[in-house]
Short mmCIF file of C-alpha atoms in Angstrom, two decimals:
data_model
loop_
_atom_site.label_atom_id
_atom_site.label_comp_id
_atom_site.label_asym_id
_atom_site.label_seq_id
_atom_site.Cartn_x
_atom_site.Cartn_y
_atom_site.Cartn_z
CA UNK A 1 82.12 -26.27 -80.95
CA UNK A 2 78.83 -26.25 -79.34
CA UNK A 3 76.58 -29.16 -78.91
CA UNK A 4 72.43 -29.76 -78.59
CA UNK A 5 70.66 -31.33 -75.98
CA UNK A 6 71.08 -34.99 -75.71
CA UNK A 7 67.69 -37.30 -77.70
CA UNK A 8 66.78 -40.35 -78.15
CA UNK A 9 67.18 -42.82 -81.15
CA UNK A 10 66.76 -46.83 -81.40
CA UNK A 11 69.85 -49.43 -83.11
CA UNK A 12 71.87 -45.92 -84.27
CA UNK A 13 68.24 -45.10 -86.54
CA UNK A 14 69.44 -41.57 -87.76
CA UNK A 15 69.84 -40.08 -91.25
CA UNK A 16 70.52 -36.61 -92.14
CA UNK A 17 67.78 -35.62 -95.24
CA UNK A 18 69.99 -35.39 -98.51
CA UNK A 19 68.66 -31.25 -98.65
CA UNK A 20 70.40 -30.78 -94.66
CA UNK A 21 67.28 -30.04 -93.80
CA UNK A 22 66.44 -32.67 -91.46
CA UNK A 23 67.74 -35.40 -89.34
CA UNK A 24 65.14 -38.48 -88.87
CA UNK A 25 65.77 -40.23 -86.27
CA UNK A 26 63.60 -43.96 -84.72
CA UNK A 27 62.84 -44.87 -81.63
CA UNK A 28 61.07 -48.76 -81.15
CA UNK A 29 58.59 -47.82 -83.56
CA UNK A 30 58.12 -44.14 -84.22
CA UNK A 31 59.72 -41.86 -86.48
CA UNK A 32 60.10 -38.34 -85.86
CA UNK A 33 61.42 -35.77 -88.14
CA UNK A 34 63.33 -33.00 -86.43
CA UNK A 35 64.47 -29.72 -87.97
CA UNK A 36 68.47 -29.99 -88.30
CA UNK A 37 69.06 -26.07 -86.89
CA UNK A 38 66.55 -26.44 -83.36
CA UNK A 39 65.82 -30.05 -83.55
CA UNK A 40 62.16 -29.09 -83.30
CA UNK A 41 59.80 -32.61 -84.42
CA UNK A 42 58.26 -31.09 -87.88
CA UNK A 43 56.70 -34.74 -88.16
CA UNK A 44 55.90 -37.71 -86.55
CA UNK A 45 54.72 -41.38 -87.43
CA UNK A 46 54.04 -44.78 -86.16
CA UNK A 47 55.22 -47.61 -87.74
CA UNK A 48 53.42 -51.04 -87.68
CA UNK A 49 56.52 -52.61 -85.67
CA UNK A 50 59.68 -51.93 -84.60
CA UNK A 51 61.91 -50.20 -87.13
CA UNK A 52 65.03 -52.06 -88.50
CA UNK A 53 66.16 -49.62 -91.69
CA UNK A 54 65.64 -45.87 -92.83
CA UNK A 55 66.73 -44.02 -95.71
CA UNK A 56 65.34 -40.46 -97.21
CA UNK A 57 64.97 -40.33 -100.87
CA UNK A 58 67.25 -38.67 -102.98
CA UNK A 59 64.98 -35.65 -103.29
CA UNK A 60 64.03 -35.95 -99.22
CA UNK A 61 60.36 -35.94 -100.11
CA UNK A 62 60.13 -39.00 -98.56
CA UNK A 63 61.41 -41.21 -96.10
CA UNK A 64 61.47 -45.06 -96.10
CA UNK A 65 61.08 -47.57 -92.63
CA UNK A 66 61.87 -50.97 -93.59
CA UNK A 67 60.67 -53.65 -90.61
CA UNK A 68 62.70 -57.09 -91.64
CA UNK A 69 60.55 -59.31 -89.14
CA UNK A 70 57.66 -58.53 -90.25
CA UNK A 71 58.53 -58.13 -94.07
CA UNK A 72 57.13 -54.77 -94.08
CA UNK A 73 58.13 -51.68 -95.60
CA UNK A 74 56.03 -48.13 -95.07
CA UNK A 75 56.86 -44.83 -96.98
CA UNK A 76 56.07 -41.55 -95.38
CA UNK A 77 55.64 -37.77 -97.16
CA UNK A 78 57.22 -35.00 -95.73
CA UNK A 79 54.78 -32.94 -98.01
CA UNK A 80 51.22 -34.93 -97.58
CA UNK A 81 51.65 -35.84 -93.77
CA UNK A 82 48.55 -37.81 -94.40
CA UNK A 83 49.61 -39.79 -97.40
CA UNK A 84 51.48 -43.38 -96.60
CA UNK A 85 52.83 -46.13 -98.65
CA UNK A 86 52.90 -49.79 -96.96
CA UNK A 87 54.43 -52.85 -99.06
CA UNK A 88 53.92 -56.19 -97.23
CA UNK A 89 56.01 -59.01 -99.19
CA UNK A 90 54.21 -61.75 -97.41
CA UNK A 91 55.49 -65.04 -96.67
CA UNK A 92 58.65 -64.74 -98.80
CA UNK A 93 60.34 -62.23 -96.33
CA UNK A 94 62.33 -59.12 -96.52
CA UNK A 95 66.37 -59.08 -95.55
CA UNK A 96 67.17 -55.31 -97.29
CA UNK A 97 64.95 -51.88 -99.06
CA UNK A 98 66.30 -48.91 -100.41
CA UNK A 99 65.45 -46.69 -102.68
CA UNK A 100 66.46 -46.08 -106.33
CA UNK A 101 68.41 -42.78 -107.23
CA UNK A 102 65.42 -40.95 -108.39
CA UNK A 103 63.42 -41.68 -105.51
CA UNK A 104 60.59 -43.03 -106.81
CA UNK A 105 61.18 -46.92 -106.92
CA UNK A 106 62.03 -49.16 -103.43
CA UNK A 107 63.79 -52.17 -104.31
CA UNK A 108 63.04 -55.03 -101.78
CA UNK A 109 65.51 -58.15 -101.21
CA UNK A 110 63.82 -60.98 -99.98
CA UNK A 111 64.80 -63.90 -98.22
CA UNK A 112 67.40 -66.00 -98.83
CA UNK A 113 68.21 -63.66 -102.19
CA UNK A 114 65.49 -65.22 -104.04
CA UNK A 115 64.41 -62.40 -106.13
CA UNK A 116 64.59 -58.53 -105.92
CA UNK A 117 61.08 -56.53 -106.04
CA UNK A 118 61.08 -53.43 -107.60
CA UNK A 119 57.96 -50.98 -106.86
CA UNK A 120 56.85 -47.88 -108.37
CA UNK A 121 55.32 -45.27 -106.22
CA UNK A 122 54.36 -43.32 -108.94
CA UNK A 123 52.50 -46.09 -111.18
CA UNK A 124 52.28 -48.32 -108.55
CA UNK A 125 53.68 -51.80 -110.66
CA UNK A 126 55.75 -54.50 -110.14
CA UNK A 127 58.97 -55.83 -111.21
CA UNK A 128 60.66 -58.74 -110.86
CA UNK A 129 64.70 -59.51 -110.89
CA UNK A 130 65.66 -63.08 -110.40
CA UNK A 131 69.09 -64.79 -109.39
CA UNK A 132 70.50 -62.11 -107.08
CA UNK A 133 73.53 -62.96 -105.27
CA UNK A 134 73.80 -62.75 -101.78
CA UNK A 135 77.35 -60.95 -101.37
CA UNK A 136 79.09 -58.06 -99.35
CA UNK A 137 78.40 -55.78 -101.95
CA UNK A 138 76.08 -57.34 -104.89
CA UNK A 139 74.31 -54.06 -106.31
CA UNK A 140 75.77 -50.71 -107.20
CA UNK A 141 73.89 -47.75 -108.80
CA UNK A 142 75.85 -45.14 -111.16
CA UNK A 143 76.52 -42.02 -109.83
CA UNK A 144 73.72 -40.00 -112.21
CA UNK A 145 71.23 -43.02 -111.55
CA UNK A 146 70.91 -43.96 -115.02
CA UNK A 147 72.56 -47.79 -114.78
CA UNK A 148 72.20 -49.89 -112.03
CA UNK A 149 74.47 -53.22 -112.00
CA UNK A 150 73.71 -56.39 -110.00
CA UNK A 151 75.74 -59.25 -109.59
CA UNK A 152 73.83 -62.84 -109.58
CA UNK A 153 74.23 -66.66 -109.24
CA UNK A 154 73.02 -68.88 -111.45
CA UNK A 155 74.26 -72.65 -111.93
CA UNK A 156 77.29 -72.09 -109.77
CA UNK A 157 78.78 -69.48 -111.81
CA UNK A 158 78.49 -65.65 -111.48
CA UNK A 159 77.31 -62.89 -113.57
CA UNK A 160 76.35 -59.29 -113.91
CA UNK A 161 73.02 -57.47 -115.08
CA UNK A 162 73.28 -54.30 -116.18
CA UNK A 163 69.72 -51.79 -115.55
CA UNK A 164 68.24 -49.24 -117.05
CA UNK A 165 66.99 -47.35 -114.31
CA UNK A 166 64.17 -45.30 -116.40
CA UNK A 167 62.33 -48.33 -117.11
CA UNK A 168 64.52 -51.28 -115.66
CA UNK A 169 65.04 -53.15 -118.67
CA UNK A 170 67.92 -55.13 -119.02
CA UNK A 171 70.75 -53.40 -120.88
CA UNK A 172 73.85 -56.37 -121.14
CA UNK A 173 74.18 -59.62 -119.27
CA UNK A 174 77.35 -61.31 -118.69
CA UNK A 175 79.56 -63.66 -117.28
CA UNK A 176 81.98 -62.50 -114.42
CA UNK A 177 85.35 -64.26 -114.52
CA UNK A 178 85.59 -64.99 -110.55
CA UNK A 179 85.58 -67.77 -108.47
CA UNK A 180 82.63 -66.15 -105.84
CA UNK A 181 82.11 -62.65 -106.21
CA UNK A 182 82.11 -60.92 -103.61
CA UNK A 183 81.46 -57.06 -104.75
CA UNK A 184 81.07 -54.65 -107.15
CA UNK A 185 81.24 -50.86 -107.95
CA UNK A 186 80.83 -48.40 -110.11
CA UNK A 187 83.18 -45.56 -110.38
CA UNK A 188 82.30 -41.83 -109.62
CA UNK A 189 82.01 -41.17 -113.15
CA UNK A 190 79.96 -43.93 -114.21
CA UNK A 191 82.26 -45.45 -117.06
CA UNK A 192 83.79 -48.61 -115.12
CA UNK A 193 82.97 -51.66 -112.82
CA UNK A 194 85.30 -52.67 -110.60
CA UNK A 195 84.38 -56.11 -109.60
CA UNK A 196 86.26 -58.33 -106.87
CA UNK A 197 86.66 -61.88 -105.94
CA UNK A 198 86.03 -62.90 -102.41
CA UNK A 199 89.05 -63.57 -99.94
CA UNK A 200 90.19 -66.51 -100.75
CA UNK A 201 91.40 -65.95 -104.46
CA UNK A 202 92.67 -61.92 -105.19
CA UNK A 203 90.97 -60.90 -108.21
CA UNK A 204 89.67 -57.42 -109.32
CA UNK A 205 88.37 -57.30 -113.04
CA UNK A 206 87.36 -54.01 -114.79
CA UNK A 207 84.24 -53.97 -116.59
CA UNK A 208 83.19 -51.42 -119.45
CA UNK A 209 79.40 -50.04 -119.52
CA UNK A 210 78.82 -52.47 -122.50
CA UNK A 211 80.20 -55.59 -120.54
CA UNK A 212 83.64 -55.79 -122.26
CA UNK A 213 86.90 -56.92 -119.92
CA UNK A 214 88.86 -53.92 -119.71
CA UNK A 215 91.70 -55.01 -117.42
CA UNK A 216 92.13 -57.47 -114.37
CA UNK A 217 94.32 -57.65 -111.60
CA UNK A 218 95.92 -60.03 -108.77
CA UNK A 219 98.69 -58.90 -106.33
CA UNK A 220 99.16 -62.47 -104.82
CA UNK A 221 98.06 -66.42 -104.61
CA UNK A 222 97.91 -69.23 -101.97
CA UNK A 223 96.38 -66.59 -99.15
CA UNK A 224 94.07 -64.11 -98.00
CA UNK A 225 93.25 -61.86 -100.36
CA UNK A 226 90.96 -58.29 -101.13
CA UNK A 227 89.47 -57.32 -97.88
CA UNK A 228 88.11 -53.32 -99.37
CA UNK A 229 87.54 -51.40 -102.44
CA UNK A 230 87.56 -48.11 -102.65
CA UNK A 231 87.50 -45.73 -105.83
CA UNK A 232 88.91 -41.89 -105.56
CA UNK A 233 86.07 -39.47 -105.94
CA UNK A 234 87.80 -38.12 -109.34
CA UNK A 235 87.83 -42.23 -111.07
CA UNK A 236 91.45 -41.52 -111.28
CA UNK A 237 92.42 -44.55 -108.40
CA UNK A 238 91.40 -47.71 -107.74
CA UNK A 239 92.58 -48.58 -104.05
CA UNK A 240 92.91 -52.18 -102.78
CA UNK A 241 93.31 -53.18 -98.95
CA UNK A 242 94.05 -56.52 -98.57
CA UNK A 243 94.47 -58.89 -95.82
CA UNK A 244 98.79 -58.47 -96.16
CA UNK A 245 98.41 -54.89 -94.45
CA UNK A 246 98.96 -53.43 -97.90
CA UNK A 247 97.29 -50.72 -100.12
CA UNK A 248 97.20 -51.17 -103.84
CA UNK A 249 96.60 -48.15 -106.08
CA UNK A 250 95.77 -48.69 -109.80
CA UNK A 251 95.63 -45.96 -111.89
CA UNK A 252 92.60 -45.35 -114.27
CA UNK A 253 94.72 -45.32 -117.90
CA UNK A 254 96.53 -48.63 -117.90
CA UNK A 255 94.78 -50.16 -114.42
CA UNK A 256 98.55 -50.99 -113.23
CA UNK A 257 99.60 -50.69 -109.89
CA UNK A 258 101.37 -46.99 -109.16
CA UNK A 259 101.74 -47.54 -105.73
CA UNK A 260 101.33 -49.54 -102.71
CA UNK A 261 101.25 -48.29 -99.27
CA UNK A 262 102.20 -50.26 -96.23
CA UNK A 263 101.11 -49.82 -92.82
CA UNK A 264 104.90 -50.57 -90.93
CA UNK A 265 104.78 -51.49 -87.07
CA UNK A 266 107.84 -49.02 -86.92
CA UNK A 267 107.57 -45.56 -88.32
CA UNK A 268 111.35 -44.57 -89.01
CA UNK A 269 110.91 -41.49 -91.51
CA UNK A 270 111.58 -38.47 -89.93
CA UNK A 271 109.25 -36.33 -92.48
CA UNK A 272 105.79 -37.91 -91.08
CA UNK A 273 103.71 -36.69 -88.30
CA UNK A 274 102.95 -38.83 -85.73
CA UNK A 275 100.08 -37.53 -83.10
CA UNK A 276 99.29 -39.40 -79.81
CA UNK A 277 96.73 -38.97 -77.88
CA UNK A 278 97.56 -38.53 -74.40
CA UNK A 279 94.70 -38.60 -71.55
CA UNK A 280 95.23 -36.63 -68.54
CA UNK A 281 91.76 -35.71 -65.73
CA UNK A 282 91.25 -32.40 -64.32
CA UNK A 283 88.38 -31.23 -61.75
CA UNK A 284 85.87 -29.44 -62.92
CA UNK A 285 85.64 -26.39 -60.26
CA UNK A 286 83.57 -23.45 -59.43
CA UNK A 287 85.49 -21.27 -61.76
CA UNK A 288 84.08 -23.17 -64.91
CA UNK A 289 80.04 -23.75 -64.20
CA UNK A 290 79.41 -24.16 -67.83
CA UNK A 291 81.18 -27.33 -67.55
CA UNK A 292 79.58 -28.54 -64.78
CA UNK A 293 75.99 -27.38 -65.57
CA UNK A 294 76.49 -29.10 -68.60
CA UNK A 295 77.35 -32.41 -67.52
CA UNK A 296 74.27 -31.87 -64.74
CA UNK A 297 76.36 -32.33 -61.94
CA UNK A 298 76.61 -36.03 -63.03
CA UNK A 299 80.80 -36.09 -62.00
CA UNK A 300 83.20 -33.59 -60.43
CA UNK A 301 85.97 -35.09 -62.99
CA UNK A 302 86.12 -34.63 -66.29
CA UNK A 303 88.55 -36.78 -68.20
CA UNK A 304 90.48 -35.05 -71.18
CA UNK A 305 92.70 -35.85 -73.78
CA UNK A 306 95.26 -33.88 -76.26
CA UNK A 307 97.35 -34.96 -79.20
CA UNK A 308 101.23 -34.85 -78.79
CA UNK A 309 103.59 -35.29 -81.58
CA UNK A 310 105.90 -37.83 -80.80
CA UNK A 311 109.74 -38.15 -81.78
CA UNK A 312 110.60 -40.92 -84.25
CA UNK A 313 111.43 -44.09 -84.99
CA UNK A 314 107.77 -44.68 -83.42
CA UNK A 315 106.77 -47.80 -82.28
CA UNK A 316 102.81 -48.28 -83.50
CA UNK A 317 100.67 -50.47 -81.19
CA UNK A 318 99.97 -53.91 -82.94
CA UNK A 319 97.55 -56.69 -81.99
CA UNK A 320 98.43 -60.27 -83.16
CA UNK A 321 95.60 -61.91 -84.64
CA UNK A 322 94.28 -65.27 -84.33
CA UNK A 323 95.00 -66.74 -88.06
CA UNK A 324 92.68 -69.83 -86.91
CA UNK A 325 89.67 -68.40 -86.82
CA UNK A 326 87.33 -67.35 -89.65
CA UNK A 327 87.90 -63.67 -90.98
CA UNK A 328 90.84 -62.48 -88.63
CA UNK A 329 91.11 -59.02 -87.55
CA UNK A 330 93.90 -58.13 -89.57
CA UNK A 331 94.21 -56.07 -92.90
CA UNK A 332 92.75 -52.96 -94.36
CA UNK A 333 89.25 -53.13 -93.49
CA UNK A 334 88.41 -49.52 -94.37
CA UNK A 335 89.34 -46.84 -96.57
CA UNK A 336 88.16 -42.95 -97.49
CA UNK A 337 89.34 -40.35 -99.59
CA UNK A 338 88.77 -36.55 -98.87
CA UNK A 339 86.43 -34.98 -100.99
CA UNK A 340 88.99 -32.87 -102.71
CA UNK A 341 90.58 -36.08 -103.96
CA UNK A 342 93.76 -34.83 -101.92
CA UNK A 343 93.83 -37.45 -98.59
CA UNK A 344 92.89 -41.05 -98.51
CA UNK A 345 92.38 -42.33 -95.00
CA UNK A 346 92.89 -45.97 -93.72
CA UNK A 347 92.89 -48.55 -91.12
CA UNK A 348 94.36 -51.81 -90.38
CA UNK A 349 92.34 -54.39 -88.21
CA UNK A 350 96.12 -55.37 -86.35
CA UNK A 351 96.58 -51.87 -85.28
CA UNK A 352 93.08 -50.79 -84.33
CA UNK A 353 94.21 -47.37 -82.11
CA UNK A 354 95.83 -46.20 -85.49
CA UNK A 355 94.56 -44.32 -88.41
CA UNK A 356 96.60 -43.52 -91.15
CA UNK A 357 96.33 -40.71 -93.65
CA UNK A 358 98.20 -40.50 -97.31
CA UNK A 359 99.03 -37.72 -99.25
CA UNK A 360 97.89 -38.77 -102.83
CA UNK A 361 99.86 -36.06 -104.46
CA UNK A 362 102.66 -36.93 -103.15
CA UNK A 363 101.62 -40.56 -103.16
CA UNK A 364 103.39 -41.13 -99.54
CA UNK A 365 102.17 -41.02 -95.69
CA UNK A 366 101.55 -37.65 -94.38
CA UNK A 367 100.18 -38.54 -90.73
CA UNK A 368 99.16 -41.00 -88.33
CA UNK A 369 97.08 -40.85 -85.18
CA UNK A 370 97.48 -42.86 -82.58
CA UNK A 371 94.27 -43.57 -80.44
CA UNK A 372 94.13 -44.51 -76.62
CA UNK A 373 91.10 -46.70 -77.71
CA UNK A 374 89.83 -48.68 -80.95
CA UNK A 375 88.69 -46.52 -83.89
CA UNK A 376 85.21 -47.04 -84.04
CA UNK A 377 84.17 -44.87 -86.86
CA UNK A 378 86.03 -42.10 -89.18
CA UNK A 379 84.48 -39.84 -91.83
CA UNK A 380 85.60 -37.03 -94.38
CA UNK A 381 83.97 -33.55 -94.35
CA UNK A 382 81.69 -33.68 -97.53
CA UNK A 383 83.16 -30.35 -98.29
CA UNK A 384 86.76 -29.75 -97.28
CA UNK A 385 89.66 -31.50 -96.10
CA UNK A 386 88.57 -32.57 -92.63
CA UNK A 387 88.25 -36.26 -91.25
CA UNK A 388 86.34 -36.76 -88.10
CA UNK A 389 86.63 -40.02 -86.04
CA UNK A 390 85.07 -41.73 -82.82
CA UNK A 391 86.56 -44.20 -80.41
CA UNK A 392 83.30 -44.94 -77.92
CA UNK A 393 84.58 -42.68 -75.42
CA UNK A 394 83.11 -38.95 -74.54
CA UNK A 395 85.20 -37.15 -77.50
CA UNK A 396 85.12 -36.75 -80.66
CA UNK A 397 88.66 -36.04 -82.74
CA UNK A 398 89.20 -33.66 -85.51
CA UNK A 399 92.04 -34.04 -88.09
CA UNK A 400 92.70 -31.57 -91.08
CA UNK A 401 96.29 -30.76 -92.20
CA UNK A 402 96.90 -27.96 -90.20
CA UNK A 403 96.97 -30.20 -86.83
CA UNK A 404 94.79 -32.22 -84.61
CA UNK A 405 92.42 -31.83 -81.82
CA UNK A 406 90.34 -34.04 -78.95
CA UNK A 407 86.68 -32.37 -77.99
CA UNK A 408 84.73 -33.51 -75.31
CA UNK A 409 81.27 -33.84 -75.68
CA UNK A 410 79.70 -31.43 -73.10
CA UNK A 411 76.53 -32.76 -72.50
CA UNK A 412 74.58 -33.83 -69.95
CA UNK A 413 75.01 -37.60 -68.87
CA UNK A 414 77.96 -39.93 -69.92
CA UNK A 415 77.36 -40.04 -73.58
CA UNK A 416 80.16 -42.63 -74.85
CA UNK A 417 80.37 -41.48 -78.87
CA UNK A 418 80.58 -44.50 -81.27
CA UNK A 419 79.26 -43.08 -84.69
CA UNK A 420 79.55 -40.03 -86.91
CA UNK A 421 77.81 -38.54 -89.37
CA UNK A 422 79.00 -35.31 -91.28
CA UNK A 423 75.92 -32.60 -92.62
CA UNK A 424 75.98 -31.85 -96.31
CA UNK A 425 77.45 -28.83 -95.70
CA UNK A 426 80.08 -29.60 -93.06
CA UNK A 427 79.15 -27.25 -90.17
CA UNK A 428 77.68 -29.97 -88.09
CA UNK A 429 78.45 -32.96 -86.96
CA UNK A 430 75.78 -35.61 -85.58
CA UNK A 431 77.48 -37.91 -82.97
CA UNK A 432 75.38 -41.11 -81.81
CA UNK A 433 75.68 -43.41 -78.37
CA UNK A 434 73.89 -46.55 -78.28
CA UNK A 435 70.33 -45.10 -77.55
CA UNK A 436 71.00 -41.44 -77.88
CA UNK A 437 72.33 -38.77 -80.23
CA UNK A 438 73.37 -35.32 -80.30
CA UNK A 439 74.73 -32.69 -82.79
CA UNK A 440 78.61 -30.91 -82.47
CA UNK A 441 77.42 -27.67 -84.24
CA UNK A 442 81.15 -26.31 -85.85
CA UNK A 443 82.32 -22.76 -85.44
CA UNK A 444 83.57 -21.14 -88.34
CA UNK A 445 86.82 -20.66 -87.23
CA UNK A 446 86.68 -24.42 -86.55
#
């Protein structure tokens, strides 16, 4: 692994261009656009205010900067550094943009979900959707950007708009059968909706493009219910993680539970790997300069970690929640499969050292790593089996089925790691502090 010089970047501002090409990055209210390989600033703009939101478009021709307190959105060109987009919604406010999958259209949610403005950069109109719910998750484009479904509230019941994304004309309209919606998403291939209830009633109902009920399903009653939804990149699985420390897998043919997958505070079977990591400090001396130039000098001590395999039964570190309070840190909170379909990777809120990975072939637990710290962050290699994670200390883990490792980030400064983000390509790895980033570029032996 080698790593770039240390740079600066405002509220974790940093996006990778959808080409690899370039990483933006904001600081207060400037953006600069640096080239991925040297980091070199290709471009540079001022904002009108301080910079809340980014996001390329899907073609990275252009980049959005979304400023929420002012109600301001500007557009820049990567190709016509002189050309510039600003969209000021006024007094009605601004709470989320983003762009539309053909890069071309910036949908604006305004305050208190009253309405959703779409605008056209190419013909420069308006549009207008009314009734959108405010939710964890109440808009969802298809994977080939045709269809773009949003769940709304009208009269205290909830339903679903389906889009036409060409034109955005309304393709079906129809009633959801939940109490309070919570989220919805399409799946990879664009043929189903999974839609979910919010915590306090488990309910996940499968839509058809057309609107028609294609399946529903509830694992319990009388307590806390979905907590994540995730769908395998082939549309094969549905996976549930739900506030009982369980994960539900439907399959895609009769949307029936195949499997469920529970995260045990003892691990007794003798067939899964358990790795802990196990922190150790050793001095830095004059026979290893590298280390110390990088780090400029800043500490004599660097602290570093390795994975050992422990023996089992193995005891996994649990934190007991307080049920009293309002959404308590316990269930699966987040989920990710591999992009070969192969590994699904998970966390429960009451063990938050502890990362578990599955084996969906096999449809049982392959491995679990065991953190000295909380798992801040964990991501999949966009193209191969590799799962990166972050705990907010100076390293950065790497997990693929061959084994394990702990890096530390050799840079200068104390740079304390505490989110990832994978290139296109998987041979880099951009690593963000609090006000700084960096890049981990990846060997090829790596």
């Amino acid at each position: 692994m080698n790593f770039s010089d240390v740079l600066k970047q405002s509220n974790q501002l940093c996006k990778i261009s959808p080409d690899g090409k370039y990483v933006a990055t904001c600081v207060q209210y400037r953006l600069m656009v640096r080239d991925i390989i040297n980091l070199q600033i290709v471009h540079l703009y001022s904002c009108l205010d301080q910079v809340m939101h980014i996001e390329w478009s899907s073609d990275s021709m252009f980049i959005l900067c979304a400023m929420y307190k002012r109600g301001l959105v500007q557009v820049w060109s990567l190709e016509q550094p002189d050309w510039h987009c600003k969209i000021d919604e006024g007094s009605i406010g601004l709470v989320s943009s983003r762009w539309s999958p053909d890069g071309r259209h910036i949908l604006n949610t305004t305050e208190f979900h009253l309405r959703i403005t779409v605008w056209s950069l190419c013909t420069k109109s308006v549009s207008y959707i009314k009734y959108p719910k405010a939710c964890q998750k109440g808009m969802d484009f298809t994977s080939d950007g045709r269809y773009m479904a949003l769940a709304e509230r009208r009269e205290c019941k909830d339903y679903i708009s389906v889009f036409v994304c060409d034109d955005w004309h309304l393709l079906r309209h129809f009633e959801s059968e939940t109490q309070d919606l919570a989220g919805l998403e399409w799946s990879p291939n664009g043929c189903v909706l999974a839609v979910w209830d919010s915590c306090l009633e488990y309910k996940i109902l499968l839509y058809s493009l057309d609107g028609r009920l294609l399946s529903s399903y509830s694992a319990y009653e009388w307590s806390l219910g979905i907590k994540s939804v995730t769908w395998s990149p082939s549309s094969q699985f549905l996976v549930i993680g739900s506030y009982d420390e369980k994960v539900r897998i439907l399959n895609h043919i009769t949307w029936k539970k195949i499997k469920e997958f529970h995260h045990p505070g003892t691990i007794n079977n003798c067939k899964k790997a358990v790795y802990k990591e196990v922190e150790n400090t050793t001095v830095v001396g004059s026979d290893n300069l590298s280390i110390h130039q990088l780090t400029g000098g800043n500490s004599l001590f660097s602290p570093k970690s390795k994975y050992e395999i422990i023996q089992l039964p193995a005891q996994v570190p649990v934190i007991k929640p307080d049920l009293d309070r309002a959404n308590p840190k316990i269930g699966i909170s987040a989920m990710a499969f591999s992009a070969d379909n192969r590994y699904l990777a998970t966390k429960n809120d009451n063990m938050p050292q502890s990362l578990w990975v599955w084996d969906m072939q096999k449809l049982c637990l392959l491995t679990v790593l065991e953190q000295t710290a909380p798992i801040r962050c964990f991501i999949w290699d966009p193209s191969r089996p590799r799962l990166a994670l972050c705990t907010g200390n100076t390293k950065v883990y790497i997990w693929s089925p061959t084994g394990c490792v702990s890096a530390n980030v050799l840079v200068e400064g104390f740079f304390q790691v505490q989110s990832l983000l994978w290139h296109p390509s998987g041979g880099s790895i951009v690593m963000m502090s609090k006000e700084q980033f960096c890049i981990c570029y990846m060997d090829s032996e790596d």
